[in-house]
XYZ file of C-alpha atoms in Angstrom:
524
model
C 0.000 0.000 0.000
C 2.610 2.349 1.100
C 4.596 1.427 -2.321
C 1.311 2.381 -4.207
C 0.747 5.829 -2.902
C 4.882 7.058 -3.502
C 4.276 5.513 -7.198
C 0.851 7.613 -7.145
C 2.608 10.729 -5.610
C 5.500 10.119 -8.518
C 3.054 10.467 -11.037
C 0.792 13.275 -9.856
C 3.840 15.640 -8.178
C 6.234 16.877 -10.752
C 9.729 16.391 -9.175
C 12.156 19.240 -7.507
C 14.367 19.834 -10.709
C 10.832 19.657 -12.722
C 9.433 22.340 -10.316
C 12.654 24.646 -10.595
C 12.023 24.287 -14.568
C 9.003 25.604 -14.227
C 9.460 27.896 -12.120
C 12.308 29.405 -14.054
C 10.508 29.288 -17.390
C 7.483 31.410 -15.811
C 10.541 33.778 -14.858
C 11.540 33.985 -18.122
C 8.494 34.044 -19.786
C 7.015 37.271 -17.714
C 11.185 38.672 -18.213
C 11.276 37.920 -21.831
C 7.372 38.486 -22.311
C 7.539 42.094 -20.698
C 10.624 42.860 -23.218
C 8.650 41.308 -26.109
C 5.967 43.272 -25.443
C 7.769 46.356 -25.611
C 9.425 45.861 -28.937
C 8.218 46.898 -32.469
C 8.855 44.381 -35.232
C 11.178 45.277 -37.867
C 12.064 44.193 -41.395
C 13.709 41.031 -40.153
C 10.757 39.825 -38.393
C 7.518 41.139 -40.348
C 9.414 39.308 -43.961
C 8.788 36.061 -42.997
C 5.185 37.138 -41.578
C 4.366 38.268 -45.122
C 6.112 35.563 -46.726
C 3.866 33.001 -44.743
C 0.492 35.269 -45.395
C 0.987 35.966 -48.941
C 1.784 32.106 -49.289
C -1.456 30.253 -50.799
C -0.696 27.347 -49.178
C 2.782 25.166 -47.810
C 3.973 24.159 -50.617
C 3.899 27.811 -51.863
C 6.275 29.223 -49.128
C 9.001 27.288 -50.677
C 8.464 29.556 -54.060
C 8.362 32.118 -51.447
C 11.477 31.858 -49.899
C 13.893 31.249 -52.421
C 15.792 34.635 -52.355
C 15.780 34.838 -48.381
C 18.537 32.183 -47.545
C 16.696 30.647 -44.642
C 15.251 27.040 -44.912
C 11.554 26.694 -44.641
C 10.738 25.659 -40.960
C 10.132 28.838 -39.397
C 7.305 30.067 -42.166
C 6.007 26.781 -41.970
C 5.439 27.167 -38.147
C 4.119 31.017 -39.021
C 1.572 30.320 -41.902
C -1.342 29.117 -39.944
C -0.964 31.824 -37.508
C -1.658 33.925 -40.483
C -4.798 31.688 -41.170
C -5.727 32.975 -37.512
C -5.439 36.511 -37.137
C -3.908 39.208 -39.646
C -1.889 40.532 -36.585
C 1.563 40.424 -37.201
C 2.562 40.108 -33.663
C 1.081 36.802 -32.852
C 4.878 35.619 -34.085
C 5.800 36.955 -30.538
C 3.679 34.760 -28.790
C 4.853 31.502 -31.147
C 8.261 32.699 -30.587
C 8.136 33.018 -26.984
C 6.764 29.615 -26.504
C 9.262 28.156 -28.434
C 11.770 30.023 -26.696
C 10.262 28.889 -23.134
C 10.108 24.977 -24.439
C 14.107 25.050 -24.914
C 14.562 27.088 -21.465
C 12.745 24.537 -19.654
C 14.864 21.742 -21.380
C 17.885 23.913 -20.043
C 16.537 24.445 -16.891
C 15.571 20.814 -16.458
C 18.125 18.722 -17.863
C 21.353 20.650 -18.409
C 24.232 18.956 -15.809
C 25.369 22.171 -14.062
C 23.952 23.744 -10.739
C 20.945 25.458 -10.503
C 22.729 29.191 -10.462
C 24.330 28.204 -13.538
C 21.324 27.299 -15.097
C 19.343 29.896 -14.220
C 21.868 32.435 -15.218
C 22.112 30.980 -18.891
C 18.597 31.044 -19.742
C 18.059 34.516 -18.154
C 21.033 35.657 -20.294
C 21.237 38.039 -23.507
C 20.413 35.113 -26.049
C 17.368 33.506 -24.392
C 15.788 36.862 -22.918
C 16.593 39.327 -25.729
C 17.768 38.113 -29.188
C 15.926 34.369 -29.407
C 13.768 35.512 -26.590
C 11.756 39.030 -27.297
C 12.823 39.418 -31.302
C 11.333 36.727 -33.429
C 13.464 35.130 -35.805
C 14.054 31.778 -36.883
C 16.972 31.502 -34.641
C 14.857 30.039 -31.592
C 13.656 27.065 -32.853
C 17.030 26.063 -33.318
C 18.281 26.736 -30.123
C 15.419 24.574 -29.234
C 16.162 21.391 -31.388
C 19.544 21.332 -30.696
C 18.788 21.593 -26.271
C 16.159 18.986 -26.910
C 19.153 16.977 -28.705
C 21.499 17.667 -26.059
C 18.852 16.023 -23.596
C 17.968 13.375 -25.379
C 21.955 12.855 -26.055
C 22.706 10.152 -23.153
C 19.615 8.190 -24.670
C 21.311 7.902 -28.328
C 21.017 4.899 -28.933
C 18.310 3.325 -27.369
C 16.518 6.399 -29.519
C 18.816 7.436 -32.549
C 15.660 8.002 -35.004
C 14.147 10.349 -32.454
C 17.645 12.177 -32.010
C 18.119 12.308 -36.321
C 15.101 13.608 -36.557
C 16.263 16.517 -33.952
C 19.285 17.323 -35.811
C 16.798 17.508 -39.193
C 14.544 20.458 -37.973
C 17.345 21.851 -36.457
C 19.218 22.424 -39.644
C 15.561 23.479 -41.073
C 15.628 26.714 -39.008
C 18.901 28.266 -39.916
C 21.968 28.021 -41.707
C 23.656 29.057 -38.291
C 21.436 25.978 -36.943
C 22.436 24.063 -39.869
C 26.327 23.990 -39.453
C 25.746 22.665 -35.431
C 23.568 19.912 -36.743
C 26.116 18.793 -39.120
C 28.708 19.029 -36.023
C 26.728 17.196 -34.077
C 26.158 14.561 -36.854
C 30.096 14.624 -37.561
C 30.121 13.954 -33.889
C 27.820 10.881 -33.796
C 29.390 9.763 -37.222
C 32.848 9.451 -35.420
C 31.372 7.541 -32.535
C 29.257 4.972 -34.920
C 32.434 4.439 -36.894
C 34.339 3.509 -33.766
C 31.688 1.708 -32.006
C 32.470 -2.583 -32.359
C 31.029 -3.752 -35.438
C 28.652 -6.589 -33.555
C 26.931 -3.904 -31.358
C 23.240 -5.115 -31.542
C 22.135 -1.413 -31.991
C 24.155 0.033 -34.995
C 21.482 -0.368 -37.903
C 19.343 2.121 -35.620
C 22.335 4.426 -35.065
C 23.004 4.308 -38.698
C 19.431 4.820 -39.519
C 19.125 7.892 -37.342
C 22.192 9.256 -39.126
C 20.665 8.942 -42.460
C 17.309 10.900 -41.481
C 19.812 13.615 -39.663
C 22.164 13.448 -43.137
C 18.816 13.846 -45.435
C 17.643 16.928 -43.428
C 20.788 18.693 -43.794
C 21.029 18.309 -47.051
C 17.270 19.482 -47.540
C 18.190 22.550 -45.838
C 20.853 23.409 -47.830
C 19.192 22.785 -51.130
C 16.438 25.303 -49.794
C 19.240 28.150 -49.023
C 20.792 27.807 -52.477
C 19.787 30.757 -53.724
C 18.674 31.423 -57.590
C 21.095 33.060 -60.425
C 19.551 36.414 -59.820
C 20.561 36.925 -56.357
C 21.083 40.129 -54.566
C 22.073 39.653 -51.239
C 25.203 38.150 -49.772
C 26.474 37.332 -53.339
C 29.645 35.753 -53.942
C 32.164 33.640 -51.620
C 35.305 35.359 -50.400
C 38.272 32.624 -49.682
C 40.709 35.476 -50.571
C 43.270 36.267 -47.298
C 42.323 39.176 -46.188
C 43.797 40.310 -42.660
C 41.521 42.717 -41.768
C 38.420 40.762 -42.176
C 39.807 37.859 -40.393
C 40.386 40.078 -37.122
C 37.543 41.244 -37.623
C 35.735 37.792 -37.440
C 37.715 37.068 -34.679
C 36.594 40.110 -33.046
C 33.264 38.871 -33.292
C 33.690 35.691 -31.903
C 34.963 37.541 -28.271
C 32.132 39.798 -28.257
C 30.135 37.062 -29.034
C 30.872 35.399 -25.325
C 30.723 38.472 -24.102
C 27.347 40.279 -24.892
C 26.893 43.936 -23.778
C 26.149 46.340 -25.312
C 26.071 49.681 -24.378
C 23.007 51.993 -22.281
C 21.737 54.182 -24.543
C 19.010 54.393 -27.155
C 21.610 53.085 -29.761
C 22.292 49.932 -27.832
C 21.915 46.939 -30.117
C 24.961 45.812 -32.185
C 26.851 47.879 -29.867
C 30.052 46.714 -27.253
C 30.132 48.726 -23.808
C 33.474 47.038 -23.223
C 34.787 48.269 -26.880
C 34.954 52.369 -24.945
C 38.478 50.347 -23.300
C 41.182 50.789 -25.821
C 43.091 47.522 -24.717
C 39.633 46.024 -25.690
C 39.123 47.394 -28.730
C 42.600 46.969 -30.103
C 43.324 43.233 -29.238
C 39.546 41.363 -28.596
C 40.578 39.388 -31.542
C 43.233 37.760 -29.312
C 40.136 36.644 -27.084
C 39.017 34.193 -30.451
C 41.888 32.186 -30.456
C 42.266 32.051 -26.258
C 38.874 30.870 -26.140
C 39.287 28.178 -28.596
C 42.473 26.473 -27.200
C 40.734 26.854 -24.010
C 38.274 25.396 -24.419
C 39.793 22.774 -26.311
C 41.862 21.952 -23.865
C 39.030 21.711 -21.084
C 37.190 19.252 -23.386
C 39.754 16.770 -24.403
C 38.851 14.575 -21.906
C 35.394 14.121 -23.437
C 36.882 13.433 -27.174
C 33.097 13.670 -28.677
C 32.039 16.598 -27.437
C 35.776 17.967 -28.860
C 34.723 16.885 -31.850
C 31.425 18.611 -31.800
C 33.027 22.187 -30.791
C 35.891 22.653 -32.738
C 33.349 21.379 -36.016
C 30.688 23.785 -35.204
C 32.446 26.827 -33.942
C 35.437 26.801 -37.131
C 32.428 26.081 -39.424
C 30.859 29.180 -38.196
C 33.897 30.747 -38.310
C 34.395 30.245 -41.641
C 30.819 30.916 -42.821
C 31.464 34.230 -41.076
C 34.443 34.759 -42.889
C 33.969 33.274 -46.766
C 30.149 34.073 -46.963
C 28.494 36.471 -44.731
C 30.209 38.639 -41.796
C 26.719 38.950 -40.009
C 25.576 40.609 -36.707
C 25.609 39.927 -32.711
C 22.669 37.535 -33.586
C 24.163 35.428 -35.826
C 27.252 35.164 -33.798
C 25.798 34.209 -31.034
C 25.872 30.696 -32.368
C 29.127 30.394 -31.544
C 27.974 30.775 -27.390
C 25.096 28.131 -28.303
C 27.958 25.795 -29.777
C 30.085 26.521 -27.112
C 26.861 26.009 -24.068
C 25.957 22.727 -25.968
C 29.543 21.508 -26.229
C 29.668 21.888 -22.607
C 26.378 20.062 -22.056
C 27.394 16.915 -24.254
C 30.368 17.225 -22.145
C 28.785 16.974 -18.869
C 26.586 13.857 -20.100
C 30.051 11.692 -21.130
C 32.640 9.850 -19.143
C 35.830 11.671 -18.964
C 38.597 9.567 -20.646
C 42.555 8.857 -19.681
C 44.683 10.910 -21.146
C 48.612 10.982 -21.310
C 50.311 13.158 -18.183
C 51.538 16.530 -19.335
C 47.882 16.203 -21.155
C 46.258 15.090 -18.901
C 47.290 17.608 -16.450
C 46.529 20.457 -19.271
C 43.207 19.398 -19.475
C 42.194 19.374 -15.715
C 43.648 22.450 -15.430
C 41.951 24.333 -18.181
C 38.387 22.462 -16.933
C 39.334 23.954 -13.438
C 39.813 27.622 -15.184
C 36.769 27.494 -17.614
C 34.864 26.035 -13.722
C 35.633 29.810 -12.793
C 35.314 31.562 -16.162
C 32.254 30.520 -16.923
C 30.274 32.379 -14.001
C 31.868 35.555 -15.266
C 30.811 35.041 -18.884
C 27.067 34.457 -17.681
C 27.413 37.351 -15.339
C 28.048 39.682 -18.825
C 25.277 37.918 -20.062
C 23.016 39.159 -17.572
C 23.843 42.594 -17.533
C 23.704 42.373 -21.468
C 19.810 41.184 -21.023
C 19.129 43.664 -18.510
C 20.420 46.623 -20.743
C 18.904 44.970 -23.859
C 15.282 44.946 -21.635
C 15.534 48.552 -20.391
C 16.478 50.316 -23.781
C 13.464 47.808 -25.541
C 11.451 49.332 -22.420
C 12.473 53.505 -23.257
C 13.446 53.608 -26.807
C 11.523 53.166 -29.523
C 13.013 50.318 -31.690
C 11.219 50.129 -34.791
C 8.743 53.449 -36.258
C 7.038 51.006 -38.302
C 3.817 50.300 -35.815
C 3.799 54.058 -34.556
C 3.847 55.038 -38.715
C 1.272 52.223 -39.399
C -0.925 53.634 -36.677
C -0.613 57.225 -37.575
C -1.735 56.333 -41.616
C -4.694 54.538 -40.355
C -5.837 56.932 -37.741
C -5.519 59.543 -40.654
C -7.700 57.327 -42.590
C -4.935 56.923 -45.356
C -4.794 53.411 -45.013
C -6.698 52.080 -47.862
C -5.119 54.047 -50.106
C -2.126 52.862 -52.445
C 0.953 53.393 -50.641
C 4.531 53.942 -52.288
C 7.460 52.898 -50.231
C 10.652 54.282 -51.598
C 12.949 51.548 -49.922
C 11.133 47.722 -49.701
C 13.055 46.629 -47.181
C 12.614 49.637 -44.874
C 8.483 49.695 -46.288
C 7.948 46.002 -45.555
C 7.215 46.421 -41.606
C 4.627 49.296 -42.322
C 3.291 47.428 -44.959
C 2.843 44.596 -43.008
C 1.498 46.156 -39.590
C -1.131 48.111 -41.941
C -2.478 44.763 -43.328
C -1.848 45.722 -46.393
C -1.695 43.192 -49.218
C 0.801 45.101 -51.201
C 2.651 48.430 -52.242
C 4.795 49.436 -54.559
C 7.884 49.696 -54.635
C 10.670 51.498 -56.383
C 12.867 49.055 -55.712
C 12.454 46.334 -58.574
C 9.551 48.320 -59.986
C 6.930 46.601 -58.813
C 4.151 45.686 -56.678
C 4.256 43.063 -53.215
C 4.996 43.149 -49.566
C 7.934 41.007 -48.630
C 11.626 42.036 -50.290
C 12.589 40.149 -53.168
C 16.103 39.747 -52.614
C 16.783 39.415 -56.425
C 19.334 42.045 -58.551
C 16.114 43.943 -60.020
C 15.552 45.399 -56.718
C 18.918 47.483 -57.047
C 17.878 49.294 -59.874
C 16.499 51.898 -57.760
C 14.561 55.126 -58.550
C 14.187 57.786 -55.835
C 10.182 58.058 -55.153
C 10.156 61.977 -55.515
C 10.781 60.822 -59.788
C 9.202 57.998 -62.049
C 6.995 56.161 -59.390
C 4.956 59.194 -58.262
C 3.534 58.900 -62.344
C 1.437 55.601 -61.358
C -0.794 58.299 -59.044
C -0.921 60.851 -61.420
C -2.140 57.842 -64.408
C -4.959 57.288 -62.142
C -5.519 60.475 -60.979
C -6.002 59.000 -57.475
C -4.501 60.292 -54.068
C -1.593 58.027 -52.420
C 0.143 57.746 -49.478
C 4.698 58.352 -50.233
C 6.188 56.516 -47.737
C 9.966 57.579 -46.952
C 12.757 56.536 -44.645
C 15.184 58.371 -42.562
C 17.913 58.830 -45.027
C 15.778 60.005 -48.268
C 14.683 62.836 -46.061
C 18.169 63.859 -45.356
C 19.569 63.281 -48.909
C 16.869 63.305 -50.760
C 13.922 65.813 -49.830
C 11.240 66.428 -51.712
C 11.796 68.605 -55.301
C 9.868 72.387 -54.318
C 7.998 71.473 -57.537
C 6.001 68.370 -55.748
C 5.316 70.810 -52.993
C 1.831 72.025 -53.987
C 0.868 68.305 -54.301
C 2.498 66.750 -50.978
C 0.775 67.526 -47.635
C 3.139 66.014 -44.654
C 0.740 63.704 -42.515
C 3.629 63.286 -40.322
C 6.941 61.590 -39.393
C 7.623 59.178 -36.855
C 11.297 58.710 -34.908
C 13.375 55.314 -34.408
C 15.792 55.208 -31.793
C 17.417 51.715 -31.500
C 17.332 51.122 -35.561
C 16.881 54.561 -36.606
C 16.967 53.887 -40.245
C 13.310 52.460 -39.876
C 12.472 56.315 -38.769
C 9.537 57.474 -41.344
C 7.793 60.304 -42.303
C 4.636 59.912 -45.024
C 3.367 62.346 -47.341
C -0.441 62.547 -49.165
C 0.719 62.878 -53.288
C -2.358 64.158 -54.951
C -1.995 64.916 -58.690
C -5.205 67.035 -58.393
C -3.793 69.616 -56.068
C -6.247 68.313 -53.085
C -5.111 68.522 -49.546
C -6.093 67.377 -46.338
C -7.951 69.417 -44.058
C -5.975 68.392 -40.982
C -2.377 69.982 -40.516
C 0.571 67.326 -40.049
C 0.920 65.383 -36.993
């Protein structure tokens, strides 16, 4: 009787490290939530939004995305919001849960103590960049913690743990290059497993689905002839970019930026000229360092080294990217350490042997410090969302419609600065100069660089039909190009609204009538 009611209790009482999950993922969901909540989408996140709504069904979003170098997962997981609401912001709330599903894996399963997990999930990544922007770059960080806790299970469930590593690398590229050094990882253990282990057709099997996904992903990010964006592949030497990518990489463990409105994409610890000159030595440091404090586990060596110099080098040959994108390089570094934590420590000769305890020791004490940066980085990143205005789009959407503009047809002089108005008005399309034509999302093609400023040929499509519209204009046409004093008698300002984390979504829109009519209302 007595064993009956502790198997009842088992079942009906979630256990201590299940209740600290929880209990941290509410803490990060009301930490992450309030930030969310107090950001404005931007280009990056309202694309994929319009990609998924202007998609007629699944299979269309692969037409869809061809030019935008992602794989398809992420739009997949936004089109039926679109079928819900037409609010663009509902990919906050999918983005958030996904977000808290991989901090309660963290919190639940990763082998470090409780402070250390709690610090890494309330950290820059989780809370600001995966947590309160919505990109594609959260389900990956889920997949690959749900891999990481499946890990010690491999191969009583190597289907279940190939077909992580396959939506992983259907998220992101960045994504993509950890799930094939995980995969390399697994490969090399397969290979030197004995021959008569009863479980290697699984293992092999599990490889194959991980293998296929990969290679799925990547045929989805080859882009077509005509692309625009991140053309070309740069093996050249070139010194200055490769300190620069090693640059990256330090501030990359180290996340914070500096107070201020301009905060994102910014260093705090770059105002220190030692810093500034020689972070690139940090890349390097870091990499031996952690080398060394891993050799014990040989797989989970493997797995780091893999990921972070194939990051490295995508970085380097292909596209230099952002804090975002280098933040990978933390997530292959956390994971490493996780796999690490799950394996058996192996013997290793004596001077090396003694290395490696010694550089596990130091990363024992580094690694509190790194997390502590982390924190501060999320706290700044939370308080600037919280006072500055990220984004003008909403606050230039809002003003059209409360101006009752909103219906008309709207001219955006720069697509990829347009897209987030267009896409918080509703609207199904504009046009834009850019390319010369009509839509919503950018078309990352080489017709969109033939560009004509919106003051010239474009304003004729309002005077053909002899109908009002609504010139939509970023921050930098108004300071290099204003409008000609001829258009003046047929532009009334409706008003301009500021950006102050990425100013260059700052807008100001005009009412174009060819008939000379104005607004009764002054500008806002």
């Amino acid at each position: 009787m007595h064993d009956r009611t502790n198997l009842i209790s088992s079942w009906c009482w979630p256990s201590r490290e299940t209740l600290f999950a929880l209990s941290v993922t509410l803490l990060f969901l009301f930490y992450a939530g309030f930030t969310a909540v107090n950001h404005e989408m931007w280009r990056d996140e309202m694309g994929p939004w319009l990609i998924a709504r202007d998609s007629s069904s699944l299979f269309d979003i692969f037409r869809n995305i061809r030019y935008d170098g992602h794989p398809s997962l992420w739009y997949l997981l936004i089109w039926p919001l679109t079928r819900l609401t037409a609010n663009p912001e509902a990919i906050k709330l999918l983005n958030l849960g996904i977000s808290a599903a991989a901090v309660f894996l963290i919190a639940r399963a990763a082998p470090a103590p409780w402070w250390i997990r709690l610090l890494v999930v309330t950290g820059y990544y989780p809370v600001y960049e995966y947590g309160a922007i919505a990109r594609n770059y959260s389900p990956g960080l889920l997949f690959l913690a749900a891999f990481c806790t499946l890990f010690p299970r491999r191969f009583e469930r190597p289907v279940v743990l190939g077909t992580l590593l396959l939506l992983a690398a259907n998220t992101s590229m960045l994504a993509c290059l950890l799930a094939i050094a995980a995969l390399i990882m697994l490969a090399v253990e397969a290979v030197t497993r004995p021959a008569e282990s009863p479980d290697t057709k699984g293992i092999w099997g599990g490889l194959g689905i991980a293998a296929a996904g990969i290679v799925f992903a990547v045929w989805q990010m080859m882009p077509p002839p005509d692309t625009g964006y991140a053309m070309g592949w740069h093996f050249g030497f070139d010194p200055v970019k490769l300190l620069l990518v090693l640059k990256n990489m330090t501030a990359a463990y180290l996340p914070l930026p500096k107070p201020g409105p301009g905060f994102w994409e910014t260093e705090l610890l770059a105002a220190l000229s030692l810093y500034r000159d020689f972070s690139w030595i940090g890349a390097p440091v870091l990499l031996v360092l952690v080398s060394l404090a891993l050799m014990r586990r040989p797989l989970a060596l493997v797995y780091y080294l893999t990921g972070s110099l194939a990051l490295l080098a995508f970085f380097y040959v292909k596209h230099i990217g952002y804090l975002r994108h280098h933040g990978f390089l933390f997530v292959c570094f956390g994971t490493a350490l996780w796999l690490a934590g799950t394996m058996p420590p192996v013997s290793l000769p004596g001077l090396l042997d003694a290395a490696s305890r010694r550089s596990e020791r130091a990363m024992a004490l580094l690694l509190p410090l790194i997390l502590a940066i982390h924190l501060a980085g999320a706290l700044i990143a939370a308080a600037g969302e919280y006072r500055y205005t990220f984004s003008a789009a909403r606050a230039t959407a809002d003003m059209i419609r409360g101006r009752g503009l909103d219906r008309l047809l709207l001219i955006a002089d720069l697509d990829v600065t347009g897209m987030p108005v267009v896409g918080y008005l509703g609207k199904k399309s504009a046009y834009y100069p850019c390319g010369d034509r009509f839509g919503s999302y950018v078309v990352w093609d080489t017709a969109r660089m033939m560009h004509s400023v919106v003051w010239g040929e474009p304003l004729d499509l309002a005077k053909k039909s002899g109908s009002a519209v609504v010139v939509l204009v970023d921050d930098f046409v108004m300071r290099k190009f204003p409008p000609p004093a001829e258009l003046q008698p047929k532009l009334e300002l409706v008003g301009c609204r500021k950006a102050e984390i990425m100013t260059d979504e700052s807008y100001c829109a005009y009412l174009y009538d060819p008939n000379h009519l104005t607004l009764k209302a002054g500008p806002e």
